[in-house]
Short mmCIF file of C-alpha atoms and ligand atoms in Angstrom, two decimals:
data_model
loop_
_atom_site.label_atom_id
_atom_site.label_comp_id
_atom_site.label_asym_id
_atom_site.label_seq_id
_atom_site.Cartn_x
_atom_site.Cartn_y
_atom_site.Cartn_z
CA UNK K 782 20.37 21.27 -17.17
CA UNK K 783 17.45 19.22 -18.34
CA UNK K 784 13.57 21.21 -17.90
CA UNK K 785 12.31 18.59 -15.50
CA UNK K 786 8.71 19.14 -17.08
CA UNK K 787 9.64 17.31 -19.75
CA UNK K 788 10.43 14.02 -18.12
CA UNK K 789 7.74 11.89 -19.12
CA UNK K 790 8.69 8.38 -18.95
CA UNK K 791 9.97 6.93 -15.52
CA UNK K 792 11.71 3.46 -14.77
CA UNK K 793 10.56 2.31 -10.70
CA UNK K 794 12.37 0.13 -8.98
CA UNK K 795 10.83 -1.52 -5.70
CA UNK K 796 12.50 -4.50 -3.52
CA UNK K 797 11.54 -3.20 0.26
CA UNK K 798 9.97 -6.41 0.97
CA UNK K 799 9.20 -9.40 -0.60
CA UNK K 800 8.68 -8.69 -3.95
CA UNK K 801 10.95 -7.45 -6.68
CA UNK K 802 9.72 -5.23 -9.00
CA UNK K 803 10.54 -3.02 -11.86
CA UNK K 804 7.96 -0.55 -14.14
CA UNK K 805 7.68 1.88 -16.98
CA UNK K 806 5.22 4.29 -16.67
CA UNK K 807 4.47 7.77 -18.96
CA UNK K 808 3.07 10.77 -18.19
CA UNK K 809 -0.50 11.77 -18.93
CA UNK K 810 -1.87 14.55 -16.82
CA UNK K 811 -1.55 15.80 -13.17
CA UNK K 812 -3.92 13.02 -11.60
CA UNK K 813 -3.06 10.10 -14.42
CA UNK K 814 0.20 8.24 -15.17
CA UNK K 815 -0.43 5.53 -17.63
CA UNK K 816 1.63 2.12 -17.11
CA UNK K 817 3.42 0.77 -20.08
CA UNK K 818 4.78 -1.95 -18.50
CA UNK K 819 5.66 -3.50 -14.84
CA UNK K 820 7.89 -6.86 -13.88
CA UNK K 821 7.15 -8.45 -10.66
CA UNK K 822 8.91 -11.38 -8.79
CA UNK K 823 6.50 -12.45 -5.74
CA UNK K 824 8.65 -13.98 -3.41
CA UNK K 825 5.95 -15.20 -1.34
CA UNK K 826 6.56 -18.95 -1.84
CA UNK K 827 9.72 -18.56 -0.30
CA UNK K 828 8.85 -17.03 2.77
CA UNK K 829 5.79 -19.27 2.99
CA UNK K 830 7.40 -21.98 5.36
CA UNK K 831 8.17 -19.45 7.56
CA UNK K 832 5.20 -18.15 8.38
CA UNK K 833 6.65 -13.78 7.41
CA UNK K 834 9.46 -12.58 5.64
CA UNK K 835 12.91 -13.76 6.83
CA UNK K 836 15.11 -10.58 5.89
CA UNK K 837 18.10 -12.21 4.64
CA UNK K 838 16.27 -14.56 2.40
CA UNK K 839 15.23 -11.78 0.61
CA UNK K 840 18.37 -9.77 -0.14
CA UNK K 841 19.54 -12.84 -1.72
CA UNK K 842 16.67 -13.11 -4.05
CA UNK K 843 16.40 -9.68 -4.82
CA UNK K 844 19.65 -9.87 -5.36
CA UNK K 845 19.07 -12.75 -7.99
CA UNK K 846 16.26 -11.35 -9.42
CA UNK K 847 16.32 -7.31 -9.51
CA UNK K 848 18.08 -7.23 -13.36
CA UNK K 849 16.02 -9.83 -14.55
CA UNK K 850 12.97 -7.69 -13.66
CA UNK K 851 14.43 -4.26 -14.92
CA UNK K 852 15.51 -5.67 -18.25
CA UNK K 853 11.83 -7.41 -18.68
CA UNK K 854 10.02 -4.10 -17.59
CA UNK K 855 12.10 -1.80 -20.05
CA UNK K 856 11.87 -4.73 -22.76
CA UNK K 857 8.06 -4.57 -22.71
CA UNK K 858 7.83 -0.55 -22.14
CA UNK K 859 10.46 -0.47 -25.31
CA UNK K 860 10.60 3.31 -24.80
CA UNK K 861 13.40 5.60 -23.83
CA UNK K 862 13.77 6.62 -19.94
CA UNK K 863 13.90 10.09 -19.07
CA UNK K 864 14.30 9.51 -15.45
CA UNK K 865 14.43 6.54 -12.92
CA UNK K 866 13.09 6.29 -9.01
CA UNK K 867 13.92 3.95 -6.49
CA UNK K 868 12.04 3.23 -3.24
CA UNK K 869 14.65 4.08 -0.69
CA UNK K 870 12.37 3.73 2.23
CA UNK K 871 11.12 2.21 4.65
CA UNK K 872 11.62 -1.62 4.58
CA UNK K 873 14.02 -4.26 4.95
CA UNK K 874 17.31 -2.53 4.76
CA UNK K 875 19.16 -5.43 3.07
CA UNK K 876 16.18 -5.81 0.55
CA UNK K 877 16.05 -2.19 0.00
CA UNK K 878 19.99 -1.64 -0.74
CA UNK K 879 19.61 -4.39 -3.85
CA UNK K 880 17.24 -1.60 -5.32
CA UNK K 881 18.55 1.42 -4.44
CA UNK K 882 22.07 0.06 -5.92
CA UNK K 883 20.78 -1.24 -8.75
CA UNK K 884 19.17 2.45 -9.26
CA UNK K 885 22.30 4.52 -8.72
CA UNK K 886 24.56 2.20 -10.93
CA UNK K 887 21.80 2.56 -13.73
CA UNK K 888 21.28 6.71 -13.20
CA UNK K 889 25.39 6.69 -13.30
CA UNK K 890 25.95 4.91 -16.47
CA UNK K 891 23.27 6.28 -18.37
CA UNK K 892 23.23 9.82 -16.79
CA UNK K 893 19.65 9.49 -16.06
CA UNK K 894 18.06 11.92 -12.92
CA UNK K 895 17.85 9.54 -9.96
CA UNK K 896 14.82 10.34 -7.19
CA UNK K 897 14.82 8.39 -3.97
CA UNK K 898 11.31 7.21 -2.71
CA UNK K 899 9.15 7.12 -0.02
CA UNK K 900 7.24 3.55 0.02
CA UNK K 901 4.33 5.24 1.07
CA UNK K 902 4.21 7.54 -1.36
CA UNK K 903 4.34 5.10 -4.18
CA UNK K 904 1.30 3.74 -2.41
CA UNK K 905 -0.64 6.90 -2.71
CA UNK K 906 0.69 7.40 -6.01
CA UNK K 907 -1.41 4.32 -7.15
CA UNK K 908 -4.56 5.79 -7.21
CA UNK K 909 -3.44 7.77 -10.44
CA UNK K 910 -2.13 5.11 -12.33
CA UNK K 911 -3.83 4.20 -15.28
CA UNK K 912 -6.31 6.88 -14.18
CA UNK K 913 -7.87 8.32 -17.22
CA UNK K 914 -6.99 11.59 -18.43
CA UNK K 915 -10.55 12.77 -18.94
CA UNK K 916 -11.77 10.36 -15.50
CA UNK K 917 -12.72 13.91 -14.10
CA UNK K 918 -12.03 16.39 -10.85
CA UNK K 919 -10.64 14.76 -7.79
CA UNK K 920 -12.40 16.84 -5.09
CA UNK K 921 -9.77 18.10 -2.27
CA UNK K 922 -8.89 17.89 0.32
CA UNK K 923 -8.76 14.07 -0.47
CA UNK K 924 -9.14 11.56 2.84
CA UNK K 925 -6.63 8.77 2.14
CA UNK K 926 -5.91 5.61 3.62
CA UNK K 927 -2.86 3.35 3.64
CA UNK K 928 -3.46 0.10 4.53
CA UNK K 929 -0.94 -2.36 3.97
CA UNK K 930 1.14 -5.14 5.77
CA UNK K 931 2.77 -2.61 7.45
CA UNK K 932 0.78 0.53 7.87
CA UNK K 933 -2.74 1.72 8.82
CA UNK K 934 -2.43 5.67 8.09
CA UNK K 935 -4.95 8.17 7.51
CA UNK K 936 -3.57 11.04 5.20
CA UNK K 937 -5.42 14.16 4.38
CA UNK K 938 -4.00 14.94 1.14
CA UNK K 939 -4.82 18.78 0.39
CA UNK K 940 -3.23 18.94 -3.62
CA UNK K 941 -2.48 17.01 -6.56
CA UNK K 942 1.20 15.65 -6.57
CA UNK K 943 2.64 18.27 -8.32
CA UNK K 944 2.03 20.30 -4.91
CA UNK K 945 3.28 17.86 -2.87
CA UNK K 946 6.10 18.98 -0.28
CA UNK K 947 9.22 17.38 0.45
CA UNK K 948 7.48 16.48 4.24
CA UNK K 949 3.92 15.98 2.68
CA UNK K 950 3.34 12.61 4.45
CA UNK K 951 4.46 13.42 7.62
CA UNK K 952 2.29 16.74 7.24
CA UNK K 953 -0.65 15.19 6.00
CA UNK K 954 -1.06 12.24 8.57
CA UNK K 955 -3.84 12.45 11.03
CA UNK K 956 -4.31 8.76 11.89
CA UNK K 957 -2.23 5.52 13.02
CA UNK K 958 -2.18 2.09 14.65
CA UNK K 959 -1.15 2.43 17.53
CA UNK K 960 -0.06 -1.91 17.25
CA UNK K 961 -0.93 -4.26 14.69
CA UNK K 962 -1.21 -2.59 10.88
CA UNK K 963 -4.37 -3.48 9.29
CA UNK K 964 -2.72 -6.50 6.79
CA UNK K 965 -0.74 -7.73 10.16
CA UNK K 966 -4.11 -8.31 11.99
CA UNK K 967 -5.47 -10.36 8.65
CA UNK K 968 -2.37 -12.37 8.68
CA UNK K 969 -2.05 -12.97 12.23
CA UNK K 970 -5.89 -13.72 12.58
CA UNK K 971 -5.32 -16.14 9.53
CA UNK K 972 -2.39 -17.79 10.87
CA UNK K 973 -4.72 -18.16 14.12
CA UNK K 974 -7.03 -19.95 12.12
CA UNK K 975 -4.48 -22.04 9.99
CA UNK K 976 -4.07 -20.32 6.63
CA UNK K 977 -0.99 -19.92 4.93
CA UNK K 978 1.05 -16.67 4.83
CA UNK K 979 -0.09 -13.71 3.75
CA UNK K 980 -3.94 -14.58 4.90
CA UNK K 981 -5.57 -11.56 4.24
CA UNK K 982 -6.43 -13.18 0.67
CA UNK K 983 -7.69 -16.24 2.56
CA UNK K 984 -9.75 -14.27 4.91
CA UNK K 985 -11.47 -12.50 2.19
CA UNK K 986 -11.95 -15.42 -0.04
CA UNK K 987 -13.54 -17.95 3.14
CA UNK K 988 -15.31 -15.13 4.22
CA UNK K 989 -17.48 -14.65 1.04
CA UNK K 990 -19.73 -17.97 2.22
CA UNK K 991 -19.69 -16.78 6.02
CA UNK K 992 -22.04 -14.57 8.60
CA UNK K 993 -20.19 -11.66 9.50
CA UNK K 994 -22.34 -11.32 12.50
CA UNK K 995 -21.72 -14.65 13.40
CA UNK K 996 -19.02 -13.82 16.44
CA UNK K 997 -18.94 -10.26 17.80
CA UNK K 998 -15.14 -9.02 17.45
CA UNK K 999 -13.81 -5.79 19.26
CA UNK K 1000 -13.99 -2.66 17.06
CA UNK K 1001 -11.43 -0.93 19.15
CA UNK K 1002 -10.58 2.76 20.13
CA UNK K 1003 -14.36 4.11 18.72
CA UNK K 1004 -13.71 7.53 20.30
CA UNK K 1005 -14.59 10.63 18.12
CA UNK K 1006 -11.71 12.23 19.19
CA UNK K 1007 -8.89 10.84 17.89
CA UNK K 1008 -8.55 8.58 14.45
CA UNK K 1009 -6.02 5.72 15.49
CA UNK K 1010 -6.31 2.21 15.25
CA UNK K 1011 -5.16 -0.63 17.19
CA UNK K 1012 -5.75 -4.19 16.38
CA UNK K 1013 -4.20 -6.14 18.92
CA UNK K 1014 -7.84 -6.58 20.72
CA UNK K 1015 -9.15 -8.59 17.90
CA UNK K 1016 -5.94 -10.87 17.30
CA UNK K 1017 -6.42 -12.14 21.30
CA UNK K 1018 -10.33 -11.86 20.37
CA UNK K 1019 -10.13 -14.42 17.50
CA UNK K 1020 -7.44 -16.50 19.43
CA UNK K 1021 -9.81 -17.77 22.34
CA UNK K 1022 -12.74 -18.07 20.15
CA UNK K 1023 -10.50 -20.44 17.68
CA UNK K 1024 -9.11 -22.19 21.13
CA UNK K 1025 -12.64 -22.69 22.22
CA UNK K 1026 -14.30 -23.72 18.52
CA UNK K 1027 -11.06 -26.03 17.93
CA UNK K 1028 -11.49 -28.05 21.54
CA UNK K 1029 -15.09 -28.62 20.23
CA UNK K 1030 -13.49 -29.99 17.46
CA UNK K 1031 -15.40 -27.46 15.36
CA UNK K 1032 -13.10 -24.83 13.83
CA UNK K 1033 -13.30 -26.00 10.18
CA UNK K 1034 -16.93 -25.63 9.74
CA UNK K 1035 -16.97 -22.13 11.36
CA UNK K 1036 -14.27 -20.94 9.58
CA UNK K 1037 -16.88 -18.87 7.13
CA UNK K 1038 -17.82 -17.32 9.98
CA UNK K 1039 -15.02 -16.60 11.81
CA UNK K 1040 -13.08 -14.90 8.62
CA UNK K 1041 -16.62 -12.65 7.74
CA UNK K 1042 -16.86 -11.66 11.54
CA UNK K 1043 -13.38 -10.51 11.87
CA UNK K 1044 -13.08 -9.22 8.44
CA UNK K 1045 -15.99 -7.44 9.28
CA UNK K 1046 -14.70 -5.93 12.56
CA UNK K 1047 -11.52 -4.54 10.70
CA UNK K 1048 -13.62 -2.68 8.05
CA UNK K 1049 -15.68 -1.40 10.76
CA UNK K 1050 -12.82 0.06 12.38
CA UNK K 1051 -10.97 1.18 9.31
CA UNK K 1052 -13.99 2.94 7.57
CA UNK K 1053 -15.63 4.18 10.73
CA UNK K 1054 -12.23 5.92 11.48
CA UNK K 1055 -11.90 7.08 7.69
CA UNK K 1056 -15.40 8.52 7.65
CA UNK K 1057 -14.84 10.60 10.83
CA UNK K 1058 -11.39 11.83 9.71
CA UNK K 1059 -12.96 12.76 6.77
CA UNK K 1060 -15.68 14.41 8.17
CA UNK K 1061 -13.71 16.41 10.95
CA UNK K 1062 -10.96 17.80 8.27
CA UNK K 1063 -13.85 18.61 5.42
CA UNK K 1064 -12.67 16.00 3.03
CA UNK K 1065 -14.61 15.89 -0.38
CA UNK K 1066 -13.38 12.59 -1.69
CA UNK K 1067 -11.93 9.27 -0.05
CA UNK K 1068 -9.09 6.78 -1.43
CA UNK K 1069 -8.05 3.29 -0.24
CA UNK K 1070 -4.82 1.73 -1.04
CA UNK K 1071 -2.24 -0.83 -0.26
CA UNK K 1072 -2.23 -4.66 0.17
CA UNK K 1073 -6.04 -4.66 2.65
CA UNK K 1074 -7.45 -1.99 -0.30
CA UNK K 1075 -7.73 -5.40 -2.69
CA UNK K 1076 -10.20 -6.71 0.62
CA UNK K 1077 -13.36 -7.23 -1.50
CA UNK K 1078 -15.50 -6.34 1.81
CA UNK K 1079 -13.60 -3.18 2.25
CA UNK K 1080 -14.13 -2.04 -1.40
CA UNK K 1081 -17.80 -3.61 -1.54
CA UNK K 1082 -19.18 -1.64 1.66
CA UNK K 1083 -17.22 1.87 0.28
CA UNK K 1084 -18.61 1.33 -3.25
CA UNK K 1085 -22.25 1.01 -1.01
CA UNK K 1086 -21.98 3.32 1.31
CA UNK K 1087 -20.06 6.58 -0.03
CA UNK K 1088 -23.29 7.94 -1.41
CA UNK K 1089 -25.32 8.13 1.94
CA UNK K 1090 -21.67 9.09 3.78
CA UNK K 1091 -22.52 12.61 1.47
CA UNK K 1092 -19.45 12.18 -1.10
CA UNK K 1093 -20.30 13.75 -4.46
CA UNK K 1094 -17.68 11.12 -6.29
CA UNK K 1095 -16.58 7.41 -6.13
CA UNK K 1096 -14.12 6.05 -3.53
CA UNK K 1097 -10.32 5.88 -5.35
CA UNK K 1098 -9.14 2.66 -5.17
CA UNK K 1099 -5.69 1.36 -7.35
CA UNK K 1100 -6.20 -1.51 -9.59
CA UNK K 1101 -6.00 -4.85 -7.66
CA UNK K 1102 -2.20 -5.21 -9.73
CA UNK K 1103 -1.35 -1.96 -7.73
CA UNK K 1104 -2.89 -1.95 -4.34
CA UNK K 1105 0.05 -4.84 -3.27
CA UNK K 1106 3.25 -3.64 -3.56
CA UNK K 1107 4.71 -3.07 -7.23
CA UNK K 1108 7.27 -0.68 -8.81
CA UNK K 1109 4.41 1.15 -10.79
CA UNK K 1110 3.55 3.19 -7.95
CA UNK K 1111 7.01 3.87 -7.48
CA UNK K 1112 7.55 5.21 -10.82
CA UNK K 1113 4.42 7.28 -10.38
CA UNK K 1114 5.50 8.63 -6.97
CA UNK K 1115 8.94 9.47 -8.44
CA UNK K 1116 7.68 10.66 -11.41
CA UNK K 1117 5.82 13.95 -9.65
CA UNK K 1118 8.99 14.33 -8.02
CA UNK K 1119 11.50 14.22 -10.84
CA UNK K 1120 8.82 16.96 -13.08
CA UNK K 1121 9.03 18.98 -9.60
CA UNK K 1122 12.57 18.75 -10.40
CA UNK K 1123 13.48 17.19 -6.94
CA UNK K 1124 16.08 14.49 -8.84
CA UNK K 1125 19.13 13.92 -7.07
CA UNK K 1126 22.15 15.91 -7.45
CA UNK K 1127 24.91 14.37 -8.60
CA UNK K 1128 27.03 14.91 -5.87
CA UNK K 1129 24.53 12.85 -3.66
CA UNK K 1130 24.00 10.25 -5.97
CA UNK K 1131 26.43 7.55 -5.08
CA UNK K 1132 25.82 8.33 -1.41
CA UNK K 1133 22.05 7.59 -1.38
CA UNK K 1134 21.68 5.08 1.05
CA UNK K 1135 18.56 2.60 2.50
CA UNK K 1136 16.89 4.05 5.35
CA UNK K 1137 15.06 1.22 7.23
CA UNK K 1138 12.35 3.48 9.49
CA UNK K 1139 12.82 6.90 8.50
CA UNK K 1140 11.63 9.49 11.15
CA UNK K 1141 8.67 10.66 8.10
O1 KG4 H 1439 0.98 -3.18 0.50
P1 KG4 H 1439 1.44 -4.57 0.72
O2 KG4 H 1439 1.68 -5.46 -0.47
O3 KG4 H 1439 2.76 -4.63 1.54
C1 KG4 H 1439 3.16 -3.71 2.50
O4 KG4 H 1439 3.60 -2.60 2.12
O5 KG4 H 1439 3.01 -4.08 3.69
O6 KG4 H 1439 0.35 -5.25 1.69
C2 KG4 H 1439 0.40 -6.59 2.06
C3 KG4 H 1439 -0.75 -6.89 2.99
C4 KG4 H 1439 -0.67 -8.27 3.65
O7 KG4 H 1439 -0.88 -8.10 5.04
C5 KG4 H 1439 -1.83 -9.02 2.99
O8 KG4 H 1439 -2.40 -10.02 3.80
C6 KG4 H 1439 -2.81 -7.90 2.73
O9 KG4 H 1439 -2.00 -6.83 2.28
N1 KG4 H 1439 -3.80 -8.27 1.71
C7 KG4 H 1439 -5.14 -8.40 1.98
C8 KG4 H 1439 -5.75 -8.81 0.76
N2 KG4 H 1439 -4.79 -8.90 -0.20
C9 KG4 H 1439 -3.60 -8.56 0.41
N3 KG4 H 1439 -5.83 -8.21 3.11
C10 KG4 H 1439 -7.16 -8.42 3.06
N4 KG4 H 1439 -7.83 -8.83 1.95
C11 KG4 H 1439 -7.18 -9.02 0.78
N5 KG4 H 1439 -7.84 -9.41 -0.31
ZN1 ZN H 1440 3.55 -1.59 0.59
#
């Protein structure tokens, strides 16, 4: 029986959605893990004439790519393993059964501890990696947001990982959309406004020469009592004013304009939400990750503004390599777990299965 405070160095295997990714990372405190090396295969070019992910398309490039990307990742980390996670859910269950088999034939061969993971707990692993050792005292409780493609949840996170419960998402969650996720309302907007798949980069980059007060979006479901989202409002919002602009045939020089105005209206809602959250459950610090945290307008007003919102530390936010999906975070994520010594047993280790929307 292997002290599971001594695993240090964790392989992470991620391939819910569209990309395929493999990482090293090592252990360097209880709020940093330090990255040694990460493999990524973006299938977005693929999916691109399609307008979203088609499923099957990417088993069958996951499938294609998943040992390329593990060899690379352990190539460049050139250090030994001690442990290996897998994101096991939710996602794309095709997609996600590439990774989680490519984990469980790995952990079997090599007897190597084998932790399945939560996608959204890689995601709020991220804010720790490459965190320095000496970067100082996250204040708790800790208001933390997931936004991503798929997700717009508000977290209060009370401890470290290394006091993280098995149900500590499903615990910690005080916010949701109640429709679109914050990423799907970029990318729906953008496709709207004719931008390629995913828009939310688009958005952010047209919006930099726009007026966001140009068109006045819906911030939806303001109410102080409750601290979920819903984005649908602004997708039928943007729709007629496009249908309008484009009959005037004048769409492409407002484009500026539309992207800051409804770039603007979704950080509204998501840090007018976050700040309230925060405020009702005493949070002392606030983190941003996922895909929408690499927004530049989202990290630009929260860089401005968490001073006068009474925060005695900077906003977290991952590295722009780690806010989109990656295996780092995975690593990191499984990583607490393994040195809680949650790894698999080896009875349940060729069982683990892919669980497309898990009930937390
Ligand atoms: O976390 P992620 O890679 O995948 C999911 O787990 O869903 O997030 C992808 C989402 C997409 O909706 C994409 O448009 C959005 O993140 N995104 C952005 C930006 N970069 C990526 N949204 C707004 N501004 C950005 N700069
Ligand atoms: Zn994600």
């Amino acid at each position: 029986m292997t002290d599971s405070t001594r695993i240090t160095t964790v392989l992470g295997i991620e391939s819910s959605c569209d990309e395929c990714s493999a990482a090293v990372v090592r252990y360097e405190g209880p709020a940093s893990v330090r990255c040694l090396s990460v493999s990524t295969f973006s299938q977005i070019e693929i999916h691109r004439p399609y307008g979203g992910v088609v499923p099957e398309i990417a088993s069958r490039n996951h499938l294609e790519s998943i040992n390329p990307m593990i060899d690379r990742a352990l190539a460049d980390a050139g250090v030994a393993i001690d442990g290996i996670a897998v994101t096991n859910r939710p996602g794309l269950v095709g997609a996600l059964l590439v990774g989680v088999s490519a984990a469980k034939a790995l952990a079997y061969a090599h007897a190597k501890p084998l932790v399945a993971t939560h996608h959204l707990e890689g995601h709020a692993a991220s804010i720790f990696l490459d965190r320095e050792k000496d970067a100082g005292e996250i204040p708790l409780p800790l208001l933390l947001a997931v936004v991503s493609g798929g997700h717009t949840n508000l977290y209060v996170m009370k401890s470290l990982p290394a006091g993280w419960s098995e149900t500590f998402l499903s615990d910690s969650l005080v916010g949701r959309s109640r429709d679109d996720a914050a990423g799907e309302a970029f990318d729906k907007t953008a496709k709207i406004l004719g931008f390629p798949y995913p828009g939310g980069v688009w958005i952010d980059r047209t919006a930099q020469a726009g007026n966001a007060a140009a068109f006045d979006f819906p911030r939806a479901l303001p109410q102080k009592t409750n601290f979920d989202f819903s984005f649908s409002g602004l997708k039928t919002a943007v729709a007629l004013a496009a249908e309008k602009i484009r009959k005037e045939n004048r769409l492409q020089e407002n484009l500026p304009d539309l992207c800051a105005s409804l770039q603007e209206a979704i950080v509204d809602a998501l840090l007018g939400k976050m700040y309230r959250a925060s405020h009702e459950y005493r949070c002392r610090s606030l983190a941003i990750v996922g895909g929408v945290a690499a927004n530049s307008r989202l990290r630009g007003r929260l860089d401005a503004e968490w001073k006068a919102q009474g925060y005695a530390v900077p906003p977290l936010f991952p590295k722009h390599a780690y806010c989109t999906d990656n295996a780092a975070m995975i690593a990191a994520a499984g990583l607490f777990r393994l040195r809680q010594g949650r790894a698999l047993a080896q009875a349940d280790l060729l069982t683990l299965n892919a669980i497309a929307n898990p009930e937390r």
